[in-house]
PDB file of C-alpha atoms in Angstrom:
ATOM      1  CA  UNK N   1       8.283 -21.516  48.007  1.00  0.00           C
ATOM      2  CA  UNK N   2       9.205 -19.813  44.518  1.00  0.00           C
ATOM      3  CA  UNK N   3       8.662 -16.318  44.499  1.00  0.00           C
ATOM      4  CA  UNK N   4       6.943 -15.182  41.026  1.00  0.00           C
ATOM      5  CA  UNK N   5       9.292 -14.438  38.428  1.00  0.00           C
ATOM      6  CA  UNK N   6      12.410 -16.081  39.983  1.00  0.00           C
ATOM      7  CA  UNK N   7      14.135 -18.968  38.633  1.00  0.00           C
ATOM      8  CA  UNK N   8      14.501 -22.559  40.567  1.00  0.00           C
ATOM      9  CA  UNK N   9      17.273 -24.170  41.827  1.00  0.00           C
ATOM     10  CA  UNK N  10      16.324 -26.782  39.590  1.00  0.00           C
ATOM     11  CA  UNK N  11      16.765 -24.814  36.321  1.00  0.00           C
ATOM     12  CA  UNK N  12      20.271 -23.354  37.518  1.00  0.00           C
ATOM     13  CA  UNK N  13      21.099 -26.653  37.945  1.00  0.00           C
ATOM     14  CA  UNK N  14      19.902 -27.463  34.018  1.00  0.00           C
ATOM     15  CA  UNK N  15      22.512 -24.795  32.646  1.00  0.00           C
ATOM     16  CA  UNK N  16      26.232 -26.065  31.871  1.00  0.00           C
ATOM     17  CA  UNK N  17      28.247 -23.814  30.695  1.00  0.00           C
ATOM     18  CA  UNK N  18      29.499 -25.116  27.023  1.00  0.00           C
ATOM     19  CA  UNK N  19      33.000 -24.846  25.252  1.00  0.00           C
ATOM     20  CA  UNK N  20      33.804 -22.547  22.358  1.00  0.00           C
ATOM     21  CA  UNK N  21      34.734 -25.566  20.492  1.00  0.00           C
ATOM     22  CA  UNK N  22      31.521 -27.510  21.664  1.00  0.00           C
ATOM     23  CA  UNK N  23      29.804 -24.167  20.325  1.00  0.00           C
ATOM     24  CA  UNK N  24      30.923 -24.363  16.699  1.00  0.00           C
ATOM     25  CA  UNK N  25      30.464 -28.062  16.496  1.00  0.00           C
ATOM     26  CA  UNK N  26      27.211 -27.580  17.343  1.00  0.00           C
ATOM     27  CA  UNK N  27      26.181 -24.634  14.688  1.00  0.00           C
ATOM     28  CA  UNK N  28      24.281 -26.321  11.493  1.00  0.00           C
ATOM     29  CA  UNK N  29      27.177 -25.077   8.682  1.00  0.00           C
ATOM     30  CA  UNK N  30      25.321 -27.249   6.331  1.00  0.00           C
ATOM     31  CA  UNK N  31      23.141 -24.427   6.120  1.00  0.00           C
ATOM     32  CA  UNK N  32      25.072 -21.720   5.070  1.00  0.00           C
ATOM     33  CA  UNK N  33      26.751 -23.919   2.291  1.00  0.00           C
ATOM     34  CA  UNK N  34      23.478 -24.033   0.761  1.00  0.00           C
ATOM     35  CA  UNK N  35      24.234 -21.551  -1.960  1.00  0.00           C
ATOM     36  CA  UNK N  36      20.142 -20.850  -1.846  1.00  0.00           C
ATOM     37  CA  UNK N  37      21.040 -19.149   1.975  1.00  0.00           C
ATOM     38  CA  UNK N  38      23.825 -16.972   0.893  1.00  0.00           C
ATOM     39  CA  UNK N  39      22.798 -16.551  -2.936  1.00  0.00           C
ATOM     40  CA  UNK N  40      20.261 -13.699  -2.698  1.00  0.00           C
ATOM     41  CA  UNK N  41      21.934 -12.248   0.356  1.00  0.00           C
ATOM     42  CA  UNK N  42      25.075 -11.399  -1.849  1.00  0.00           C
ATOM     43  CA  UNK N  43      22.696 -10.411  -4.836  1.00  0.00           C
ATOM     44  CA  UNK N  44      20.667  -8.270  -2.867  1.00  0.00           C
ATOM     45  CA  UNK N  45      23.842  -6.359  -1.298  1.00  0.00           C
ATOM     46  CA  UNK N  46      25.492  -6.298  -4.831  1.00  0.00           C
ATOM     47  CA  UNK N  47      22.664  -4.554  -6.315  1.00  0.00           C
ATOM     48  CA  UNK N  48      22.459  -2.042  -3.416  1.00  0.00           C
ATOM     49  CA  UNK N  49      25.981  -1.067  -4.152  1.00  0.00           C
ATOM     50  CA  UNK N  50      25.970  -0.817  -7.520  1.00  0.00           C
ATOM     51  CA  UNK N  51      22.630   1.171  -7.125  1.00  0.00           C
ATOM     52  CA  UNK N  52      24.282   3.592  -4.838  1.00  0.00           C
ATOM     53  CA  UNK N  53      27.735   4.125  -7.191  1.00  0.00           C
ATOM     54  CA  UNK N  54      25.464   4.356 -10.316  1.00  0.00           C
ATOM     55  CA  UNK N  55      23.453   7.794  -8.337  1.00  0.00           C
ATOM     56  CA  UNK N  56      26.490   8.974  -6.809  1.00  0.00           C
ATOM     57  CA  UNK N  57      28.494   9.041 -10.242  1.00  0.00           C
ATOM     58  CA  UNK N  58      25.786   9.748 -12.548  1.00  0.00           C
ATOM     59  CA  UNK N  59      22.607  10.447 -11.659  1.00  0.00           C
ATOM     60  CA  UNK N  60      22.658  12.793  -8.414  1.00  0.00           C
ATOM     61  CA  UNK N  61      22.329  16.349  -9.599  1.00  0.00           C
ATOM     62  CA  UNK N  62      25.619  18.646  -9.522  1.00  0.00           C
ATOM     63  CA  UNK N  63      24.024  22.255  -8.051  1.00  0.00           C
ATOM     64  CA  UNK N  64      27.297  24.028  -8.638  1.00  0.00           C
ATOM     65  CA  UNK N  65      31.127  24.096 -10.242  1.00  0.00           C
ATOM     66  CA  UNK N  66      32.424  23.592  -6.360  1.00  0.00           C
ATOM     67  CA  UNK N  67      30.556  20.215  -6.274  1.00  0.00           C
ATOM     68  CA  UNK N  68      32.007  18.911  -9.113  1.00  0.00           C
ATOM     69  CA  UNK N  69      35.332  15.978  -8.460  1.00  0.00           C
ATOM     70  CA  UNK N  70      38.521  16.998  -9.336  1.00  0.00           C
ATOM     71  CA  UNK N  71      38.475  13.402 -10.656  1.00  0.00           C
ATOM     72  CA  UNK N  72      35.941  13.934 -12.982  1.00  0.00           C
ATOM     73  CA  UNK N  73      37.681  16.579 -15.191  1.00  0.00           C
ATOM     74  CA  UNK N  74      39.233  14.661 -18.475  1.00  0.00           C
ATOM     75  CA  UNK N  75      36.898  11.480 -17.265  1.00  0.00           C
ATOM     76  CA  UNK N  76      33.200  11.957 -17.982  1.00  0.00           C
ATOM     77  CA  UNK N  77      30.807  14.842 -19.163  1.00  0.00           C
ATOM     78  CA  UNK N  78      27.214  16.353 -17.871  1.00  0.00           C
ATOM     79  CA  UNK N  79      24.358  16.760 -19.577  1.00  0.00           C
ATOM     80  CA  UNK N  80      22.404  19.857 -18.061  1.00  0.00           C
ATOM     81  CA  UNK N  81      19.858  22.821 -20.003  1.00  0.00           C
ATOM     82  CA  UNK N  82      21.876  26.196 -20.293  1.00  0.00           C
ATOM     83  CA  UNK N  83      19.739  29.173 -18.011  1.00  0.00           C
ATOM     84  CA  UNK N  84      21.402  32.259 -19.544  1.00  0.00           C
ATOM     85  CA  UNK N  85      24.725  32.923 -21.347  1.00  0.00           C
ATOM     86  CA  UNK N  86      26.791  35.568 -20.236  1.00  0.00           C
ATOM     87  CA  UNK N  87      29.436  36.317 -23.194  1.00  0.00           C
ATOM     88  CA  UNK N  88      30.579  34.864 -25.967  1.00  0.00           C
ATOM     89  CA  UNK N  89      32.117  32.390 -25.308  1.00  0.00           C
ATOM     90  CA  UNK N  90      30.503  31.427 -21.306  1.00  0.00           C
ATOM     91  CA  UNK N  91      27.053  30.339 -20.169  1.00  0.00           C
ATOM     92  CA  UNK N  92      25.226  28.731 -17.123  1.00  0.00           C
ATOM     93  CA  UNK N  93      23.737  25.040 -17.302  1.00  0.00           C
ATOM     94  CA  UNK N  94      21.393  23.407 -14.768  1.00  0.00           C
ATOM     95  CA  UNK N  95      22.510  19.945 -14.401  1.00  0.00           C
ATOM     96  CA  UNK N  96      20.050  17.445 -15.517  1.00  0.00           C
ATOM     97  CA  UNK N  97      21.823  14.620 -14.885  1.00  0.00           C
ATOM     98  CA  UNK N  98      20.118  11.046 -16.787  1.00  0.00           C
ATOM     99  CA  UNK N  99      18.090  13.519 -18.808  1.00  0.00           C
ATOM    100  CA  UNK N 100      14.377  12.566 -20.056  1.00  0.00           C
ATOM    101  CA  UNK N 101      15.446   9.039 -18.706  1.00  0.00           C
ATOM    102  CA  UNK N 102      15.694  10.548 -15.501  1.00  0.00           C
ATOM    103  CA  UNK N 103      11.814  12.680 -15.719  1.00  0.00           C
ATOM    104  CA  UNK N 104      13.813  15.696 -16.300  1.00  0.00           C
ATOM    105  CA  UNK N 105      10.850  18.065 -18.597  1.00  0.00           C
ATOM    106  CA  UNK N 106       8.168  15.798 -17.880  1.00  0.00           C
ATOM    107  CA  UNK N 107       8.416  14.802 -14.299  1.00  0.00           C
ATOM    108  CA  UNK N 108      10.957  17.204 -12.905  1.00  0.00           C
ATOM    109  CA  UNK N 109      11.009  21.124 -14.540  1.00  0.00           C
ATOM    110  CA  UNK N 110      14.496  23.243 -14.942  1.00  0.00           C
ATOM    111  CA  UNK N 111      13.384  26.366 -12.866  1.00  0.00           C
ATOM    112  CA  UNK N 112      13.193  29.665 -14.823  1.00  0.00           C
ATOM    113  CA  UNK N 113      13.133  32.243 -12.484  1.00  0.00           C
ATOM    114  CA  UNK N 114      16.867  33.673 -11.393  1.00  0.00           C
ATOM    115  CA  UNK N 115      15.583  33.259  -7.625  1.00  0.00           C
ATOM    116  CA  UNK N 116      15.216  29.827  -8.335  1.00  0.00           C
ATOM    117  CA  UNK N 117      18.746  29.295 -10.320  1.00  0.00           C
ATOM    118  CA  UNK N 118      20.655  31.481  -7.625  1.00  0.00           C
ATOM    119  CA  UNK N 119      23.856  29.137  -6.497  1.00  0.00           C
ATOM    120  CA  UNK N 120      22.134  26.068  -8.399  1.00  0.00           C
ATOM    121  CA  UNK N 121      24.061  26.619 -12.159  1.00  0.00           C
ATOM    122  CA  UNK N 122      27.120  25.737 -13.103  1.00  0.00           C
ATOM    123  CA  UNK N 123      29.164  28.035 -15.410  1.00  0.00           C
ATOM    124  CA  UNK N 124      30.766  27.374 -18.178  1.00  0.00           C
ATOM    125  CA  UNK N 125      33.468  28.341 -19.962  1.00  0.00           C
ATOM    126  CA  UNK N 126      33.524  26.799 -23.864  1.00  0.00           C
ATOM    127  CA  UNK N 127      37.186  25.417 -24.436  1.00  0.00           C
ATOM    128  CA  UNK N 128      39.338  26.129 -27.327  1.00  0.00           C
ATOM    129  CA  UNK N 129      38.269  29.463 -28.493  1.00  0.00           C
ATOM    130  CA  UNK N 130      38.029  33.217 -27.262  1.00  0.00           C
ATOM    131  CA  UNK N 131      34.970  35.272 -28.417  1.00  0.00           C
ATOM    132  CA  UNK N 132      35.423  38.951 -28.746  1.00  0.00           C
ATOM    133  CA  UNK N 133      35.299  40.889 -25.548  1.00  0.00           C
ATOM    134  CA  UNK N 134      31.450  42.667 -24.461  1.00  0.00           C
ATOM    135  CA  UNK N 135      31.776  46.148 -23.032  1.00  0.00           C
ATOM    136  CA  UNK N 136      32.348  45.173 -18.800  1.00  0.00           C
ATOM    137  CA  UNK N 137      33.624  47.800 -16.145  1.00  0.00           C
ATOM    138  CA  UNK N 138      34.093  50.834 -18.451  1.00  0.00           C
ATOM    139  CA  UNK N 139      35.764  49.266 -20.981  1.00  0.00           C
ATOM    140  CA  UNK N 140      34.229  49.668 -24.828  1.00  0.00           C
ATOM    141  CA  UNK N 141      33.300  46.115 -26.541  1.00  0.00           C
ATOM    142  CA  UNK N 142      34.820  44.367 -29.341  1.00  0.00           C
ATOM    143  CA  UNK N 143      33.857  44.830 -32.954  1.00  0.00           C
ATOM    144  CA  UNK N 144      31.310  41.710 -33.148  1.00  0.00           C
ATOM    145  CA  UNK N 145      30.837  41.242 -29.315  1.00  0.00           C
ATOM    146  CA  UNK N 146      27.342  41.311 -29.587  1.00  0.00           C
ATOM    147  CA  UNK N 147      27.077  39.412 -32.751  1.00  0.00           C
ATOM    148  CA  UNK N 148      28.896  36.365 -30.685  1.00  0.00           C
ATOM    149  CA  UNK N 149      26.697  36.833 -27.854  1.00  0.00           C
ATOM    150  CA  UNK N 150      23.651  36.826 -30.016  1.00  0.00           C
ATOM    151  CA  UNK N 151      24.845  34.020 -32.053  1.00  0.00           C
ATOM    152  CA  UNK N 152      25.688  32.112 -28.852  1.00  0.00           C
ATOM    153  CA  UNK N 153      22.464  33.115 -27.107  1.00  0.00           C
ATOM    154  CA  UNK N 154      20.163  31.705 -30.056  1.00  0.00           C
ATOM    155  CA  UNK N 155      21.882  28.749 -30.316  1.00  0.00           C
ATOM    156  CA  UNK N 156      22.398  27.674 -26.482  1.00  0.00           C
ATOM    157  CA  UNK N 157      19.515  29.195 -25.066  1.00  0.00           C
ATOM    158  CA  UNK N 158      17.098  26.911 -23.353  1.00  0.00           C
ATOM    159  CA  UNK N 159      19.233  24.315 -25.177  1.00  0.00           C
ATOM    160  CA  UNK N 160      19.974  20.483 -23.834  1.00  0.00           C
ATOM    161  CA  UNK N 161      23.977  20.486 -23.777  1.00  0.00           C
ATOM    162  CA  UNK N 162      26.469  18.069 -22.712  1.00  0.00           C
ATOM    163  CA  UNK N 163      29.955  19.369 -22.008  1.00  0.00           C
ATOM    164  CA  UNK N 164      33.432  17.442 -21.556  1.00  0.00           C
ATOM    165  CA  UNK N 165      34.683  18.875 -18.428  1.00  0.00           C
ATOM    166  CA  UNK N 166      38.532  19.260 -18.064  1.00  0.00           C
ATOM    167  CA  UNK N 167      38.816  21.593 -15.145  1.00  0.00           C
ATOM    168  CA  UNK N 168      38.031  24.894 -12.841  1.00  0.00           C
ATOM    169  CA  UNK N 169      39.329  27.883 -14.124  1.00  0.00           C
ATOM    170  CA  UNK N 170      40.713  31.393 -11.703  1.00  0.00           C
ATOM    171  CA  UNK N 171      37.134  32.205 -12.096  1.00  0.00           C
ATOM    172  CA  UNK N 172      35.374  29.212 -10.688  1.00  0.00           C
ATOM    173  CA  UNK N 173      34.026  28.369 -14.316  1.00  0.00           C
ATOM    174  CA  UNK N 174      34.274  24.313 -15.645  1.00  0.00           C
ATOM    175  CA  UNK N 175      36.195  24.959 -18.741  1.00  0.00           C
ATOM    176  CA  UNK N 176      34.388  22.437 -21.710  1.00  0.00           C
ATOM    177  CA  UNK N 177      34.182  21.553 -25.046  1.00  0.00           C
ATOM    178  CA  UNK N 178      30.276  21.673 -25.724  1.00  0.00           C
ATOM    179  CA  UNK N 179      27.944  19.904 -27.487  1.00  0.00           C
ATOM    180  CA  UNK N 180      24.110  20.361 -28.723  1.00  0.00           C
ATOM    181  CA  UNK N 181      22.186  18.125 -31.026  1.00  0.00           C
ATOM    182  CA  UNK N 182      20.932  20.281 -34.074  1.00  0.00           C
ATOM    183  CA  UNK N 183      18.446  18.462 -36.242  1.00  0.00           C
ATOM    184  CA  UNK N 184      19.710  15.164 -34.737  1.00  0.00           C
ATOM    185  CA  UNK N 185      23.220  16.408 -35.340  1.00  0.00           C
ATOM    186  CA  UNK N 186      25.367  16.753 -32.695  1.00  0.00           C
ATOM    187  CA  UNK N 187      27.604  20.199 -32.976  1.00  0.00           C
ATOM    188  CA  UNK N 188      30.667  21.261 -31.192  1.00  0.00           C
ATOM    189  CA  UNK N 189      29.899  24.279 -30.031  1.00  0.00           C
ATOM    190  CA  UNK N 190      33.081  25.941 -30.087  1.00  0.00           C
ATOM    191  CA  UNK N 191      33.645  24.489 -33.137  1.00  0.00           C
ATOM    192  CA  UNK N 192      30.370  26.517 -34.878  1.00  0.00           C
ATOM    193  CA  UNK N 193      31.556  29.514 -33.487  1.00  0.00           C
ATOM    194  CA  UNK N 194      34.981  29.579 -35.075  1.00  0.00           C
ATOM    195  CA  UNK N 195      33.409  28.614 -38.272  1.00  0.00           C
ATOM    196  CA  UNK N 196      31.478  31.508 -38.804  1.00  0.00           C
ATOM    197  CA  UNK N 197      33.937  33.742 -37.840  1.00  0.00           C
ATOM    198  CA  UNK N 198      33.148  35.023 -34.372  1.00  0.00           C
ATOM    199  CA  UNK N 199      36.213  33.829 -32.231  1.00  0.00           C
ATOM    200  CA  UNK N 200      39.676  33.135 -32.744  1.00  0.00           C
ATOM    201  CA  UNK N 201      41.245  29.822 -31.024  1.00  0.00           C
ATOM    202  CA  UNK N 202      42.440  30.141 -27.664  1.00  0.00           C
ATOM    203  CA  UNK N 203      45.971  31.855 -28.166  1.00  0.00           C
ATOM    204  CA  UNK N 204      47.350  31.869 -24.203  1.00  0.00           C
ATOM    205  CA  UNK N 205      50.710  30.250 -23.326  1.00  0.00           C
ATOM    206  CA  UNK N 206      49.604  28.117 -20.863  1.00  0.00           C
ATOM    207  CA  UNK N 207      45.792  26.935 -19.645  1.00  0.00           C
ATOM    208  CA  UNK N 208      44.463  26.239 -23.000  1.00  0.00           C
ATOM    209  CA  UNK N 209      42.135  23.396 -23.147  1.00  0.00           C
ATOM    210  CA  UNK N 210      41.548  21.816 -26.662  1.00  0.00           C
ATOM    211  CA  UNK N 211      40.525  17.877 -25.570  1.00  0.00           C
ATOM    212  CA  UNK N 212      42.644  16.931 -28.641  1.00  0.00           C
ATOM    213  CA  UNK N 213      40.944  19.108 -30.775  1.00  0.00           C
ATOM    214  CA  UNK N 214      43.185  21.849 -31.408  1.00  0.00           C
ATOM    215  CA  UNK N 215      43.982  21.131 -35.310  1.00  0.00           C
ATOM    216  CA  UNK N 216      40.345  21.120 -36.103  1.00  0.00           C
ATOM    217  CA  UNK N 217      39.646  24.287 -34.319  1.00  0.00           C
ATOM    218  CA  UNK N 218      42.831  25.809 -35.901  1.00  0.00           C
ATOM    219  CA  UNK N 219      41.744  24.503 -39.453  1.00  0.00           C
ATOM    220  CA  UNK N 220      37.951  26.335 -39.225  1.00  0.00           C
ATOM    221  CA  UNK N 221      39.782  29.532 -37.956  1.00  0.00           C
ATOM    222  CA  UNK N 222      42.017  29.180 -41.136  1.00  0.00           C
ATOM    223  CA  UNK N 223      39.246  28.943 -43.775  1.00  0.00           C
ATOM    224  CA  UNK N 224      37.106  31.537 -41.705  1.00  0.00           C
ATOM    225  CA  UNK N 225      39.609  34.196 -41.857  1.00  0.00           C
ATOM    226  CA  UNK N 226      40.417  33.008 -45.696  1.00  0.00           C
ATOM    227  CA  UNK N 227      36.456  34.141 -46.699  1.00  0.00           C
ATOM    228  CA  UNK N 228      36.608  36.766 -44.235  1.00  0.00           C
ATOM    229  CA  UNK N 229      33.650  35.645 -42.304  1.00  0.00           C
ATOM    230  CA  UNK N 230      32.647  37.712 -39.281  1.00  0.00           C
ATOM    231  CA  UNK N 231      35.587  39.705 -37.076  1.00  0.00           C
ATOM    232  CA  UNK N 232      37.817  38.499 -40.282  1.00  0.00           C
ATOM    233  CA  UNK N 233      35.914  41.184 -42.654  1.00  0.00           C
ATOM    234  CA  UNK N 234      37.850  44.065 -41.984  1.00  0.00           C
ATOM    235  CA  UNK N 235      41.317  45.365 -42.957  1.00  0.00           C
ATOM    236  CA  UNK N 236      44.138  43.095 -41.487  1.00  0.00           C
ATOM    237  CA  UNK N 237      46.404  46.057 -40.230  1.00  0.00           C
ATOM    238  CA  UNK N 238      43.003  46.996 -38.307  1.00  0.00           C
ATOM    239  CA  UNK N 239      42.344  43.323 -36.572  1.00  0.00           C
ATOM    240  CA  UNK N 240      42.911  43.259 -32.537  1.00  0.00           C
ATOM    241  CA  UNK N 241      42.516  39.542 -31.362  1.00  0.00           C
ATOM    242  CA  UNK N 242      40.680  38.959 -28.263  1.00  0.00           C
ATOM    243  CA  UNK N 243      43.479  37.640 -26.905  1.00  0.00           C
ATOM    244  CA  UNK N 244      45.478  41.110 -28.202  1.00  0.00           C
ATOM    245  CA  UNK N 245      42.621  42.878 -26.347  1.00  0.00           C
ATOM    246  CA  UNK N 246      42.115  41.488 -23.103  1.00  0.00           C
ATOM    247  CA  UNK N 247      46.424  42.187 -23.030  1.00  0.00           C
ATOM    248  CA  UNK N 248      45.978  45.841 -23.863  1.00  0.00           C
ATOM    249  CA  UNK N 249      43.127  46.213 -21.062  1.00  0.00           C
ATOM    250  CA  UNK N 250      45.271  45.001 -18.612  1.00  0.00           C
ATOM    251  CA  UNK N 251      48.106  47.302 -19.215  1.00  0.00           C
ATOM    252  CA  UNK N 252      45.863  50.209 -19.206  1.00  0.00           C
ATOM    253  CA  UNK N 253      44.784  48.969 -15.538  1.00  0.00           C
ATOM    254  CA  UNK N 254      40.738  47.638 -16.940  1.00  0.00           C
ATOM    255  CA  UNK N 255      40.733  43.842 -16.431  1.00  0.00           C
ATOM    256  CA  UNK N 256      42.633  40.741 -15.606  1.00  0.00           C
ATOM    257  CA  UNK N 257      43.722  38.837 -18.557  1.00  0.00           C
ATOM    258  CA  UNK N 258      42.085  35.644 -18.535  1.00  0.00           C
TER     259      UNK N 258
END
């Protein structure tokens, strides 16, 4: 009698066990050297990968300067809408990466409430040039402080920028030279500023950042200070560089030179 659900002796009799050998030879390879098997397979896998490099590098959204790879800086640049600008020469962006392609300010908003931007900006610090210093922890402000900051808040503000990144600074700030589109125009940033006379180029010994633009920047400080344009308009015996500044603060004990 066969009990339900058991096997018979007949059907262990039916099973042999077979070779390794005797295996392969008996797998159809015809089939898999039919490129229309293995065709889409590698297409499809391709396209995942790419697809997953393309976000990762590009298009997934950097929510802070801590996020950003070291091997980014000198290699690529992000594209982001600057929140609120804190000097004269530094501002926060929320990164937007793949802009309007990517729905950003009709799909997806940039939040405008500081609740909503708290640890989600990045802040930047413009390379090349050093704004006069604002009035921070007792100290008194530049002459034209607040004419760099207003400048620099009028023209940034609510602005679409993209910024070549070249590294963290002591401060946790991506140091960049900036760009906005004015008019279809696209304007270095740093560039404007030294232009019309509201910062001198970066004078430090070590840490400046130019990205190969350093003769430029050097030549619209030249003719700026030539037609006495902005912190250049008063008596030259009377003129105290940023960069003379921030020095004299820190010997008196007020800040950290930067």
């Amino acid at each position: 009698m066969v009990w339900p659900f058991s096997r018979s002796d007949s059907s262990k009799d039916k099973r042999r066990p077979v070779s390794w050998a005797d295996s392969l030879n008996g797998t159809d390879w015809q089939h898999f050297k039919d490129p229309r098997n293995w065709i889409p397979t590698v297409l499809v896998t391709t396209t995942v990968l790419v697809t997953l490099h393309v976000y990762r590098s590009y298009l997934r959204r950097i929510p802070g300067p801590g996020y950003v790879k070291p091997s980014s800086f000198r290699k690529r640049s992000i594209f982001g809408q600057v929140t609120s600008v804190g000097d004269g020469d530094n501002f926060h962006m929320f990164h937007t990466p793949g802009g309007r392609l990517a729905g950003w300010g009709w799909l997806r908003n940039v939040p405008t409430k500081k609740v909503d931007l708290k640890n989600k900006t990045i802040p930047i610090r413009i390379a090349g040039i050093d704004a006069p210093e604002g009035a921070h922890f007792g100290k008194t402000a530049q002459p034209f402080a607040t004419d760099a900051l207003a400048w620099l808040s009028e023209y940034l503000l609510g602005s679409r920028i993209r910024a070549k990144i070249y590294r963290r600074d002591q401060y946790d700030r991506i140091i960049a030279t900036v760009f906005v589109r004015r008019f279809l125009i696209r304007k270095d940033v740093g560039l404007e500023m030294l232009k019309k006379g509201l910062a001198t180029t970066y004078e430090a010994k070590t840490g400046a950042e130019f990205g190969g633009l350093e003769v430029q920047y050097k030549a619209a400080e030249a003719k700026a200070k030539a037609q006495k344009l902005g912190i250049w308009g008063g008596k030259p015996e009377h003129f105290e560089s940023p960069r003379d500044y921030k020095t004299r603060m820190h010997a008196e004990g007020k800040i950290e030179v930067l």
